[in-house]
Amino acid sequence: MNTRFYNAKILTLADHHKFEITEGELWVKGNTICYIGDGTDTADVCKEGEVLVWDREIDACGNLLMPGFKNAHTHTAMTFLRSYADDLPLQDWLNQQVFPREGQLTEDDVYWLNILGIMEYLTSGITSNFDMYFFPPVDAKASADTGFRTVQTSGLNNFGGTVELMEENYHIVNEMSDLTSFIVGFHAEYTTSKELMEGVAALAQKLKSPVWLHNSETKLEVAECKERWGMTPTQLTDSLGMYEYGGGGYHCVWFEEPDFEIFKKRHLTAVTNPASNLKLASGICPTKRFVDEGIAMAIGTDGPASNNCLDMFREMFLTSALAKVREMDAECVGADEILYMATAGGAHAMQLEDCDRLAVGKKADIVMIDLNQPNMQPENNIVKNLVYSGSKQNVKMTMINGKVLYEDNHFEIGFDPKEIYQRANAIIGRMK
Amino acid sequence: MNTRFYNAKILTLADHHKFEITEGELWVKGNTICYIGDGTDTADVCKEGEVLVWDREIDACGNLLMPGFKNAHTHTAMTFLRSYADDLPLQDWLNQQVFPREGQLTEDDVYWLNILGIMEYLTSGITSNFDMYFFPPVDAKASADTGFRTVQTSGLNNFGGTVELMEENYHIVNEMSDLTSFIVGFHAEYTTSKELMEGVAALAQKLKSPVWLHNSETKLEVAECKERWGMTPTQLTDSLGMYEYGGGGYHCVWFEEPDFEIFKKRHLTAVTNPASNLKLASGICPTKRFVDEGIAMAIGTDGPASNNCLDMFREMFLTSALAKVREMDAECVGADEILYMATAGGAHAMQLEDCDRLAVGKKADIVMIDLNQPNMQPENNIVKNLVYSGSKQNVKMTMINGKVLYEDNHFEIGFDPKEIYQRANAIIGRMK
């Protein structure tokens, strides 16, 4: 598929954390961006003798092309538990509602529940997810089959999985498709024995992989870890040799001084999950401190059972607005910084450097934002409009790897939405 | 216009703060709901000899009909300053960016900027606003002309307006249209002299009107008021005889013990504006305390310059999620409570009791929610889906006073959206 976008506004990265917008054309050859410009300097795009034949030429009508959002932490297949048992204390929610039903999930269930989540990602301009759930090869297959890009990690803990199985999944998923990859991870310190964590560290070193985990999500988690080990989760995992090849933590709410130092020294990324942290009453991430320290950040929705939606617009607003109220400083963590986290920051965390921004040679993971909507007007500052007033309603098109998967409220993923909804309702219906 | 909805799910109010959903038909005769049921017991709908002729019969396809959202605090015409000067300290933002540009607004500007805001309301299923801005008769005319329902109040303060002008506007707006009304109000204690406030209280008593104001939005505001008067803003305004006929406060973040008592005693309503309070680093409203005390609540977006969007879905999620994190209690302030605030609670605050819910005899201010979207599936709990994962994208239709103003992304308000966008850009362009 070769696609030419014209009459477009194009969001490119000026320097590290600052965006700029130009007007013109963006060309996609196969799965790769091959040209961005005003359409006059295209001589070098094709090799000598090569002719670019367009499968589609899309008039963007002055709308915005931007890099797809990277959802840097989620449990996609938890769609079946959306709005099933909210407004409960965390432990009751997990032990009485979530775990007993997750125990009944089959591989087939997880496949269909992933597709429901992928559909929701597409409506929010999300082009890849960093997913931790049961059956990573099944999760990955749902992505490959629909055309969605996924990075899987392991949810290994004392109650499920082995280091050997993770190694197997690492190879299966990394070799499955150019849309699927796998990075070493485990659930969290509070669910995982020291022996298992040592096994994870050894595997990461063997595979030269970063390591990811839920880290310092709740105050209790950190307090109990310190009681057990005399160290925070970050200190403990670092002491076990986890971060030789980098990685990072999901949530990162209750960080202590040494944790910031370790994240800086090891070049780790803090993924914030603001909606989930509010709704489960976990706390507010020290985002300004991470930014001030120069620690890399990315943004994730967490799973649909705790959020309950998979919408990067809501997460972007929250990441900025919660930083402001936490520090009582309306000036901190501005819109460009947030948009960077939600796109390039996520791509960096997920080792997707080749789809982190719109530039020649990068993969065509592109979203078209409808600016001709009241919430995007006037166009005083398009980046601020995206972060502070943007909505899923503005997502006109989502393209992944050069292929349009969502356009004008229609899905092009090879499945009938109604069938997916029926399957999701049947899966949770079976468990009631 | 007579409209028959069939194949609908219908959200009705079971008791005070609890919703239920039935399946069937909803009929609208003129501007009023005349029937809700399964379609078999319709004999009493028409007077003898009367025949109901349908202008439209709408197959809801199993989607949800719900009462429109009431946006209980906003400054609609501030659309021109959206994303114009964010990420600034509050005082710089107000004094250097907002006030000098507001000073340049003409009545004509305010008319067009209102229409832009009204369009955005419609996309979010908002059917009425409680608006405080310059030129209330102009703001009201924009509503009447587009078919939108508005309740205007005065932004009177030391720098603009008089009590006499407010009285004049009270009559003009209340008599303009059945879509427009006016309630007495003023800007805030910190911008208004005691003499003016005494004049407001006298006017409220003369007109038998409630009184509204910005109340305890920031910590500094309360501290300075106590320094000036030895009382909180709530104590001071109560001592001036403001609340003989009720009313309430916008924001209500920094409440002290006596304030809760006064709100209970006087049956006042606290309107929360969570997105604005975060973004301007004002604080987090003590929502759980209000709910526990039985104090009425409603939800507002505040103006588009401080939020920056006019979206009740975001505000609903925030109202619940911020209460949970503020109290570190995932159980508190659940979805039904929130949905009540956003609909009936707002209607109560705005004296719109006749459009507070879907019931026979109520005004037809109705929203159709598209449940056939991934973020609304599975249908474990539709109320929780609305509050925790709902989005503007789910708003399929917005009807006000029996007339469809927005449907499938198209506006039916008598104006071309492109013209409205051009005018808004021209207005702020003139001031740059």
Tab-separated table of C-alpha atoms in Angstrom, chain B residues 1 14 24 38 57 64 80 112 176-177 201 204 243 256 264 272 279 310 334 358 369 378 383 386 399 401-402:
chain	number	residue	atom	x	y	z
B	1	MET	CA	-42.234	18.295	16.285
B	14	ALA	CA	-35.409	5.070	40.375
B	24	GLY	CA	-38.894	0.288	25.115
B	38	ASP	CA	-43.025	-0.799	26.246
B	57	GLU	CA	-39.722	7.857	14.225
B	64	LEU	CA	-29.381	4.510	25.389
B	80	PHE	CA	-11.551	32.532	22.025
B	112	TRP	CA	-20.298	34.170	17.970
B	176	MET	CA	-36.540	36.365	26.087
B	177	SER	CA	-37.501	32.733	25.410
B	201	ALA	CA	-28.444	40.512	48.537
B	204	ALA	CA	-32.058	38.671	45.427
B	243	TYR	CA	-29.239	32.983	50.614
B	256	GLU	CA	-14.011	25.061	56.331
B	264	LYS	CA	-26.666	22.395	54.813
B	272	THR	CA	-17.533	21.210	41.410
B	279	LYS	CA	-5.180	22.710	35.616
B	310	LEU	CA	-16.359	21.581	27.566
B	334	GLY	CA	-19.723	5.984	42.991
B	358	LEU	CA	-36.547	11.373	31.653
B	369	ILE	CA	-25.621	7.362	23.712
B	378	PRO	CA	-19.354	-5.350	27.421
B	383	VAL	CA	-24.105	3.684	34.328
B	386	LEU	CA	-21.037	6.196	31.121
B	399	MET	CA	-32.177	16.906	21.539
B	401	ASN	CA	-36.789	21.087	24.014
B	402	GLY	CA	-37.943	18.415	21.591
